[in-house]
Amino acid sequence: MKVIIGSESEIAKKAAAQYVKLLVNKPGAVLGGATGSTPLGLYAQLVKLNKEGVISFKDVKTFNLDEYVGLDGSHDQSYRYFMNTNLFDHIDIDPANTHVPDGINTEKAAEYDGMIEAAGGIDLQILGIGVDGHIGFDEPGTPIDSITHVVELEQNTREVNSRFFRSIDEVPTHAVTMGIKTIMNARSIILMAIGKSKAEIVKKMIQGPVTTDVPASILQLHPDVTVYLDDEAAALL
Ligand code: GLP
């Protein structure tokens, strides 16, 4: 794993530079998307670079990691809504080329890996990390060979994510998520972590044993992962 440490704005710019390099070489790249507060700085950079004409998403396809079960794209806490409002609505991407797992027709989860493969596979996957080490919504214990599937969310994950809902009762109990294998199939991976609440799990991910108890630690086995950390998230390394 390559580890890059800097301020929040520095790491957003450095991660964005990785996208510029990819899109200049491969304008029809396939990008893996993530939600959460962590990639927001990166997405703002991508919007800026697109407006400045440095990069175009005209031929890009995207596949997001996950979606809550039961929320459709019009729900303001759905990950489809998040992607539209924080990225897709502000860049020159064709909405038909953007994919988020279907949180309503969950039987379609089984088709998602095939769709990614048919598009040529993911060139660059962006990831955040949950305080329990989850990536996407692959909670501790998720098998290493898992593909896109429905998961029951850990109570702790629901509590952490309840900050975006009126109350914890409104946080969905299940989600559809790419599996560990789906994520590991990406040719390159960027994982970003910001803030002191992530410091302990970041240490386990990078310096701890590879174990399904810490799903993000499995990334140690991937040949092309760059981890971008702010100083607080890197504090225990
Ligand atoms: C959610 C998402 C993850 C994300 C994590 C961390 O559970 N499913 O993809 O990485 O939250 O979110 P944040 O970046 O807001 O800390």
CSV table of N, CA, C and O in Angstrom, one decimal, residues 3 5 131 193-208 227 229-237:
chain,number,residue,atom,x,y,z
A,3,VAL,N,1.1,5.0,1.0
A,3,VAL,CA,0.4,5.9,1.9
A,3,VAL,C,0.8,7.3,1.7
A,3,VAL,O,2.0,7.7,1.7
A,5,ILE,N,0.2,11.3,3.1
A,5,ILE,CA,-0.4,12.0,4.3
A,5,ILE,C,-0.3,13.5,4.0
A,5,ILE,O,0.7,14.0,3.5
A,131,VAL,N,-15.6,3.0,10.8
A,131,VAL,CA,-14.8,2.9,12.1
A,131,VAL,C,-14.6,1.4,12.4
A,131,VAL,O,-13.6,1.1,13.2
A,193,ALA,N,-9.1,8.5,4.2
A,193,ALA,CA,-9.6,8.6,5.6
A,193,ALA,C,-9.3,9.9,6.2
A,193,ALA,O,-8.1,10.4,6.0
A,194,ILE,N,-10.2,10.5,6.9
A,194,ILE,CA,-10.0,11.9,7.4
A,194,ILE,C,-10.5,11.8,8.9
A,194,ILE,O,-11.6,11.3,9.2
A,195,GLY,N,-9.8,12.4,9.8
A,195,GLY,CA,-10.2,12.7,11.1
A,195,GLY,C,-9.7,11.7,12.1
A,195,GLY,O,-9.4,10.5,11.8
A,196,LYS,N,-9.7,12.1,13.4
A,196,LYS,CA,-9.2,11.2,14.4
A,196,LYS,C,-10.0,10.0,14.7
A,196,LYS,O,-9.5,9.0,15.2
A,197,SER,N,-11.3,10.0,14.4
A,197,SER,CA,-12.1,8.8,14.7
A,197,SER,C,-11.7,7.6,13.8
A,197,SER,O,-12.0,6.5,14.1
A,198,LYS,N,-10.9,7.9,12.7
A,198,LYS,CA,-10.5,6.8,11.8
A,198,LYS,C,-9.0,6.3,12.2
A,198,LYS,O,-8.6,5.4,11.6
A,199,ALA,N,-8.3,7.0,13.1
A,199,ALA,CA,-6.9,6.7,13.3
A,199,ALA,C,-6.7,5.3,13.7
A,199,ALA,O,-5.8,4.6,13.2
A,200,GLU,N,-7.5,4.8,14.6
A,200,GLU,CA,-7.2,3.4,15.1
A,200,GLU,C,-7.5,2.4,14.0
A,200,GLU,O,-6.6,1.5,13.8
A,201,ILE,N,-8.5,2.5,13.2
A,201,ILE,CA,-8.9,1.5,12.2
A,201,ILE,C,-7.9,1.6,11.0
A,201,ILE,O,-7.5,0.6,10.4
A,202,VAL,N,-7.4,2.9,10.8
A,202,VAL,CA,-6.4,3.0,9.7
A,202,VAL,C,-5.1,2.3,10.1
A,202,VAL,O,-4.5,1.6,9.2
A,203,LYS,N,-4.7,2.3,11.3
A,203,LYS,CA,-3.5,1.6,11.8
A,203,LYS,C,-3.7,0.1,11.6
A,203,LYS,O,-2.9,-0.6,11.0
A,204,LYS,N,-4.9,-0.4,12.0
A,204,LYS,CA,-5.2,-1.8,11.8
A,204,LYS,C,-5.2,-2.2,10.3
A,204,LYS,O,-4.7,-3.3,9.9
A,205,MET,N,-5.8,-1.3,9.5
A,205,MET,CA,-5.8,-1.6,8.0
A,205,MET,C,-4.4,-1.8,7.4
A,205,MET,O,-4.2,-2.6,6.6
A,206,ILE,N,-3.5,-0.9,7.8
A,206,ILE,CA,-2.2,-0.8,7.2
A,206,ILE,C,-1.2,-1.7,7.9
A,206,ILE,O,-0.4,-2.4,7.2
A,207,GLN,N,-1.2,-1.7,9.2
A,207,GLN,CA,-0.1,-2.3,9.9
A,207,GLN,C,-0.6,-3.6,10.7
A,207,GLN,O,0.2,-4.3,11.2
A,208,GLY,N,-1.9,-3.9,10.7
A,208,GLY,CA,-2.4,-5.1,11.3
A,208,GLY,C,-2.4,-6.3,10.4
A,208,GLY,O,-2.0,-6.1,9.2
A,227,VAL,N,-3.4,5.0,-0.3
A,227,VAL,CA,-4.2,5.4,0.9
A,227,VAL,C,-3.9,6.9,1.1
A,227,VAL,O,-2.7,7.2,1.3
A,229,LEU,N,-4.4,10.0,3.6
A,229,LEU,CA,-4.8,10.2,5.0
A,229,LEU,C,-4.5,11.7,5.4
A,229,LEU,O,-3.5,12.2,5.0
A,230,ASP,N,-5.5,12.3,6.2
A,230,ASP,CA,-5.1,13.5,6.7
A,230,ASP,C,-4.3,13.3,8.0
A,230,ASP,O,-4.2,12.1,8.4
A,231,ASP,N,-3.7,14.3,8.6
A,231,ASP,CA,-2.8,14.1,9.7
A,231,ASP,C,-3.4,13.4,10.9
A,231,ASP,O,-2.8,12.5,11.5
A,232,GLU,N,-4.7,13.7,11.1
A,232,GLU,CA,-5.4,13.0,12.3
A,232,GLU,C,-5.6,11.5,12.0
A,232,GLU,O,-5.4,10.7,12.9
A,233,ALA,N,-6.0,11.2,10.8
A,233,ALA,CA,-6.3,9.8,10.5
A,233,ALA,C,-5.0,9.0,10.5
A,233,ALA,O,-4.9,7.8,10.7
A,234,ALA,N,-3.8,9.7,10.3
A,234,ALA,CA,-2.5,9.0,10.2
A,234,ALA,C,-1.8,9.0,11.5
A,234,ALA,O,-0.7,8.5,11.7
A,235,ALA,N,-2.4,9.6,12.6
A,235,ALA,CA,-1.7,9.9,13.8
A,235,ALA,C,-1.1,8.7,14.5
A,235,ALA,O,-0.1,8.8,15.2
A,236,LEU,N,-1.7,7.5,14.3
A,236,LEU,CA,-1.2,6.3,15.1
A,236,LEU,C,-0.3,5.4,14.3
A,236,LEU,O,0.2,4.4,14.7
A,237,LEU,N,0.1,5.9,13.1
A,237,LEU,CA,1.0,5.0,12.2
A,237,LEU,C,2.4,5.2,12.7
A,237,LEU,O,2.8,6.3,13.1
